[in-house]
Every structure is written in structure tokens, then in C-alpha cells.
Amino acid sequence: MTKTKTLATSLLSLSAAAILALVGTTSANAAPAKDTDSNGAAVSRHVASDNGAADYWTPERMKSAKSGDVLASKALQRSGLLNLGKAPVAEAPGAVTSIEGQQAAADKNINLKVNQSETPVKHIGKIFFTLGGSNYVCSGNSVTAANKSTVSTAGHCVNEGPGAYATNLVFVPAYMNGSAPYGKWTAKALYSPTQWASNGNMQYDTAFAVVNTLNGKRLADVVGSSGVQFNAARGLSYKSFGYPAAAPFNGESLKSCSGTATNDPYNPQFLTQGIPCNMTGGSSGGPWFIGNSSSGYQNSVNSYGYGSNSSTMYGPYWGSVIQSTYTAAAAS
């Protein structure tokens, strides 16, 4: 999740030449590989290598990783420039789709005692990754999938939007104070909408990581998985979760926010919604659940906010495009 200055006025102050220069630089990036689902929607897929990724993330590296909001801030600025003056592009309405989750396996000799605002949730955790030579941290969630190995997060936690894909990506469910009670699950494939991977469009700031088995077991069989819903009504009530790392938080415990979603008034072209929330960087990619608990359907992720003292968290609308990305990841 990023905290950035309001773009409504700053974008307008840029000269046309500067905007053209930035747009030209963005369009020069190589196009990611694409898969196409049965509905004709393009999905960007990247094969990841888990070679040494779990060992790379020592407790010290996990604690010192930068918040992923640095990446989201850059993407938010680029997306605002690329869409300056454009009307919102609404997706064709799709049918509401709800997919049930899976209960977690029973714990065996795992200590979950920790002083924090939220009790650890087994299927919610932190995502650690390397991008551009720096180590970053975001949040993520195990979601229901045929492969029982799919994790949701923000697009900017997987791909620069547009640009390179992350390396050394691992998911650490129920992370707490540097520990990994359910292990470090390494990624084997990363999926994002091509609108994100090719253009960094904040409207689609969502991604899914498919992880490898760990000790012969699949992720959802160990920590469970959340149900997901797409093409839901706007203006619902949500509870979001994440591991905010920027002050006044330290990223070592799970936090949450609750409220009714409203449209982003500053960048309506993103078609995003916001809920009352002061979580900071590091909470990027944390799940939004319809209702008031972590047992509801997931329907968005933490994406961005405005200003260092933002009191609103914005998340992308999960419509048919993001559903196609999820479907491709879940079936892999």
C-alpha cells in the first residue's frame, strides 16, 4: 500500500513535454508473456525460480525489507500520467461469482502467542521479494484454488507495473516477530492482469502467486484458504488486514481496518474504492473481506492511500479482468 501526495493538482502542473517523455519511457518496456483464457482476456504469467529463496529470507532480512509502497507510489504516478484527462473505462458487467474457501488443518505444537492488534490468521501473511536489487515486503492471503497453492496480493508486489517481475518471492503465513510458524512458501509462477504488467494501470493492481509445495504439502491443506468473489456490488462493508511496516507501525504484527467502501474522488479513472484506514506501507496486498471478519469472501486488496497521514485505504474493484487472472493462476 502506498502513501503519496494527492495527484489531482500535481499532475496538472506537469508540462505536456514532461508527460510525453514519461509516457514514452513507459511504453519502451518489453511486453510480458501473455496467456489468454476462454473469455479472451489476456493474463501476464511469469515462471519463478525458488532456488534458494526460502534460505535467502533470514529473520534479519525479513525485518529489514522495505515496504512495497515505494513501488506502488511510482506506479500510481505513472498510471495517473498515462490516464490524465481520460474518462474511466468501465468493464462490461459480469455475473457475481463466489467461490468457497477451505478450512485449515489443525495446528500441532505451534506457538501463536503474540501481543498484537489481531490474533494471527493462518491464511494471511507477509510476502517478501526482491525487485531492482532491493528487498521489499507486502502482505498476502491464501485463496481458494484447484491447485490449493494460490496467494493473492497487490500487483505492485509482484511486478513493477510495468517492468520486471519479482524474484526471491516467498509467502510467510501467520508471520509474527520474525518467525514463520507455517514455513516459507516459495513462488513458482506469478500472474497479473496485462493491464498492470504492461501499463501499470492502478485499476488492476492485483496479482496472484502460485507457490510450491512445502514438506510434501500444499498451502491450503496447511493454512486453509479464503473464498473469493468477483463482480460484487460497489459500496459494500469490508474488513481489511495487513502488516503495516511504516511508522507508527513496525510490520511485526497483523492489523485490520473496517468500513463501508466509497469511490476514489481524486482519481475516478481508477474505479477503485476506499475504506477508513490508516495502515501504512507493508500492508500492500493485504486482503479485503466482505463483512466484518476474515471468514468472509475476499473481494479486493490494499493498494494505495494519499498523503503520509492518509485515513483512507483504496483497493481495486475485482471485476471480470481480475477474475480471469485469478482463474488462470488457480488452474495452473
XYZ file of C-alpha atoms in Angstrom, residues 54-323:
270
model
C 13.473 -19.704 1.413
C 17.012 -19.712 2.799
C 17.595 -16.176 1.492
C 14.900 -14.771 3.755
C 16.572 -14.885 7.145
C 14.806 -13.221 10.113
C 17.186 -10.277 9.719
C 16.375 -9.799 6.015
C 12.647 -10.126 6.703
C 12.783 -7.416 9.355
C 14.885 -5.046 7.222
C 12.898 -5.389 3.973
C 11.467 -2.147 2.567
C 7.745 -1.509 2.375
C 6.306 -2.224 -1.075
C 4.574 1.172 -1.090
C 7.731 2.602 -2.661
C 6.903 0.631 -5.798
C 3.208 1.479 -5.657
C 3.955 5.199 -5.391
C 5.893 5.099 -8.651
C 3.176 3.083 -10.346
C 0.468 5.419 -9.075
C 2.245 8.427 -10.562
C 2.843 6.675 -13.876
C -0.743 5.483 -14.060
C -2.041 8.965 -13.324
C 0.050 10.422 -16.132
C -0.971 7.776 -18.617
C -4.640 8.318 -17.813
C -4.580 12.107 -17.416
C -7.792 13.559 -18.836
C -9.237 10.177 -19.736
C -12.678 9.059 -18.642
C -12.936 5.885 -16.540
C -13.035 2.674 -18.574
C -15.756 0.531 -17.057
C -15.668 -3.221 -17.544
C -18.617 -4.978 -19.083
C -20.768 -6.086 -16.137
C -20.271 -9.712 -15.231
C -22.256 -12.105 -13.120
C -21.458 -12.198 -9.414
C -19.144 -15.170 -8.864
C -18.489 -16.635 -5.406
C -16.018 -19.468 -4.812
C -15.847 -21.126 -1.389
C -12.626 -21.380 0.611
C -11.089 -24.245 2.605
C -10.652 -24.740 6.330
C -7.108 -25.000 7.658
C -5.588 -28.162 9.093
C -5.404 -28.470 12.875
C -2.299 -26.971 14.495
C 0.349 -29.195 16.029
C 2.703 -27.687 18.609
C 2.783 -24.193 17.064
C 3.010 -21.249 19.458
C 0.768 -18.413 18.286
C 1.007 -16.211 21.372
C 1.991 -12.667 20.455
C 0.974 -9.186 21.548
C -0.782 -7.620 18.576
C -3.971 -5.916 17.441
C -5.217 -9.015 15.631
C -4.808 -12.662 16.524
C -2.720 -14.323 13.791
C -4.855 -15.585 10.918
C -3.375 -18.741 9.409
C -4.142 -17.913 5.775
C -2.981 -14.244 5.965
C 0.735 -13.486 5.927
C 3.626 -11.431 4.636
C 5.155 -11.562 1.175
C 8.882 -10.962 0.803
C 10.516 -10.365 -2.570
C 13.433 -8.749 -4.389
C 12.932 -6.186 -7.146
C 15.504 -3.897 -8.734
C 18.207 -5.115 -6.353
C 16.231 -4.196 -3.195
C 14.297 -6.346 -0.739
C 10.651 -5.495 -0.136
C 7.754 -6.653 1.984
C 3.998 -6.747 1.309
C 1.007 -8.681 2.630
C -0.925 -11.568 1.072
C -3.596 -14.209 1.582
C -4.136 -17.860 0.670
C -7.179 -18.035 -1.607
C -9.248 -20.986 -2.732
C -7.942 -22.678 -5.899
C -7.936 -26.042 -7.627
C -4.168 -26.185 -7.100
C -4.538 -25.333 -3.366
C -1.431 -23.191 -3.773
C -2.551 -19.674 -4.750
C -1.828 -16.440 -2.881
C -3.405 -13.053 -3.584
C -1.544 -9.753 -3.242
C -1.190 -6.357 -4.913
C 0.115 -6.132 -8.469
C 2.951 -3.832 -7.378
C 4.168 -6.570 -5.012
C 4.800 -8.888 -7.978
C 5.597 -6.662 -10.952
C 6.877 -3.067 -11.249
C 3.831 -2.147 -13.324
C 5.132 -2.002 -15.993
C 8.507 -3.680 -15.801
C 10.308 -6.612 -14.255
C 8.820 -9.357 -12.152
C 9.938 -10.013 -8.574
C 12.475 -12.662 -7.614
C 13.053 -14.479 -4.309
C 9.313 -14.242 -3.614
C 8.072 -16.152 -0.590
C 4.791 -16.172 1.336
C 5.012 -16.457 5.136
C 1.551 -17.188 6.568
C 0.815 -16.013 10.119
C 4.184 -14.218 10.272
C 4.974 -12.786 13.686
C 8.043 -11.026 15.031
C 10.437 -12.556 12.512
C 9.128 -16.104 12.782
C 7.483 -18.290 10.158
C 5.237 -20.712 12.115
C 3.914 -22.386 8.951
C 7.075 -22.079 6.889
C 8.211 -20.030 3.886
C 6.339 -20.919 0.697
C 8.350 -20.139 -2.417
C 6.707 -18.960 -5.643
C 6.831 -20.968 -8.843
C 4.652 -18.681 -11.022
C 3.355 -15.117 -10.823
C 0.175 -13.867 -12.515
C -1.136 -10.344 -13.056
C -3.547 -8.651 -15.474
C -1.739 -7.435 -18.595
C -3.259 -4.019 -17.859
C -0.991 -3.993 -14.819
C 2.120 -5.764 -16.131
C 2.170 -3.821 -19.417
C 0.742 -0.441 -18.382
C 0.757 -0.195 -14.586
C -2.951 0.657 -14.544
C -3.940 1.114 -10.885
C -7.435 -0.119 -11.719
C -5.941 -3.629 -11.871
C -3.396 -3.541 -9.013
C -3.871 -7.199 -8.075
C -1.711 -10.272 -8.602
C -1.620 -13.948 -7.666
C 1.387 -16.086 -6.799
C 1.281 -19.859 -7.194
C 3.579 -21.422 -4.604
C 5.464 -24.691 -4.437
C 4.627 -27.485 -2.023
C 6.424 -27.454 1.323
C 7.389 -30.705 3.035
C 5.174 -32.506 0.545
C 2.059 -30.495 1.452
C 0.048 -27.866 -0.396
C -0.556 -24.436 1.111
C -4.340 -24.596 1.541
C -4.117 -28.006 3.196
C -1.914 -26.454 5.888
C -3.325 -22.950 6.446
C -6.678 -23.088 4.673
C -7.882 -20.628 2.050
C -10.372 -17.787 1.687
C -13.342 -17.843 -0.624
C -13.294 -15.173 -3.329
C -15.990 -13.106 -5.015
C -15.957 -11.122 -8.257
C -18.321 -8.580 -9.848
C -19.924 -7.808 -6.493
C -21.917 -4.651 -5.806
C -19.984 -1.481 -5.031
C -20.243 0.263 -1.667
C -20.103 -2.866 0.469
C -18.768 -3.044 4.033
C -15.307 -4.598 4.371
C -12.681 -5.671 6.860
C -9.127 -5.468 5.538
C -5.961 -6.958 7.006
C -2.255 -6.305 6.565
C 1.168 -5.942 8.125
C 1.869 -2.169 8.031
C 5.588 -1.548 8.476
C 5.999 2.233 8.145
C 5.642 4.408 11.265
C 3.799 4.281 13.577
C 3.755 0.513 12.884
C 6.681 -1.914 12.697
C 5.368 -4.673 10.426
C 5.742 -7.363 13.063
C 2.051 -7.963 13.767
C -1.264 -8.174 11.936
C -3.569 -5.133 11.848
C -7.034 -4.528 10.430
C -9.453 -1.815 9.290
C -13.214 -1.833 8.783
C -15.719 0.355 6.991
C -18.022 0.982 4.073
C -16.387 1.455 0.674
C -16.674 4.712 -1.274
C -15.263 5.727 -4.664
C -11.850 7.421 -5.006
C -12.682 11.149 -5.553
C -9.151 12.104 -6.669
C -8.561 9.603 -9.468
C -12.002 8.342 -10.519
C -10.479 6.758 -13.632
C -9.042 4.015 -11.407
C -12.578 2.896 -10.427
C -11.161 1.964 -7.012
C -12.955 2.102 -3.663
C -11.690 3.213 -0.258
C -12.453 2.347 3.347
C -11.494 4.218 6.540
C -7.971 3.028 7.373
C -4.600 4.376 8.498
C -2.454 1.318 7.720
C 0.883 2.248 6.169
C 3.370 0.704 3.735
C 3.866 -3.034 4.140
C 0.118 -3.619 4.242
C 0.038 -3.602 0.417
C -1.694 -6.690 -0.925
C -3.472 -7.495 2.315
C -6.963 -8.940 1.743
C -10.311 -7.164 1.888
C -13.141 -9.384 3.136
C -16.811 -8.643 2.611
C -18.369 -8.265 6.050
C -16.630 -7.911 9.391
C -14.248 -10.863 9.724
C -11.524 -12.851 7.964
C -14.022 -15.604 7.204
C -15.872 -13.601 4.529
C -15.279 -13.691 0.782
C -12.156 -11.826 -0.335
C -13.085 -9.083 -2.779
C -10.063 -6.721 -3.068
C -6.579 -5.927 -1.716
C -4.865 -2.980 -0.047
C -3.455 -0.841 -2.868
C -2.767 2.834 -2.049
C -3.574 5.929 0.014
C -2.956 9.689 -0.287
C -0.522 11.503 1.995
C 1.618 10.397 4.925
C -1.358 10.693 7.270
C -3.951 9.144 4.994
C -7.115 7.967 6.718
C -8.415 6.044 3.678
C -7.145 2.846 2.067
C -8.045 2.241 -1.579
C -8.378 -1.114 -3.301
C -9.136 -2.256 -6.877
C -12.585 -3.443 -7.898
C -12.465 -7.177 -8.548
C -14.328 -7.499 -11.839
C -14.049 -9.842 -14.802
C -10.456 -8.885 -15.718
C -9.060 -9.719 -12.274
C -11.269 -12.802 -12.182
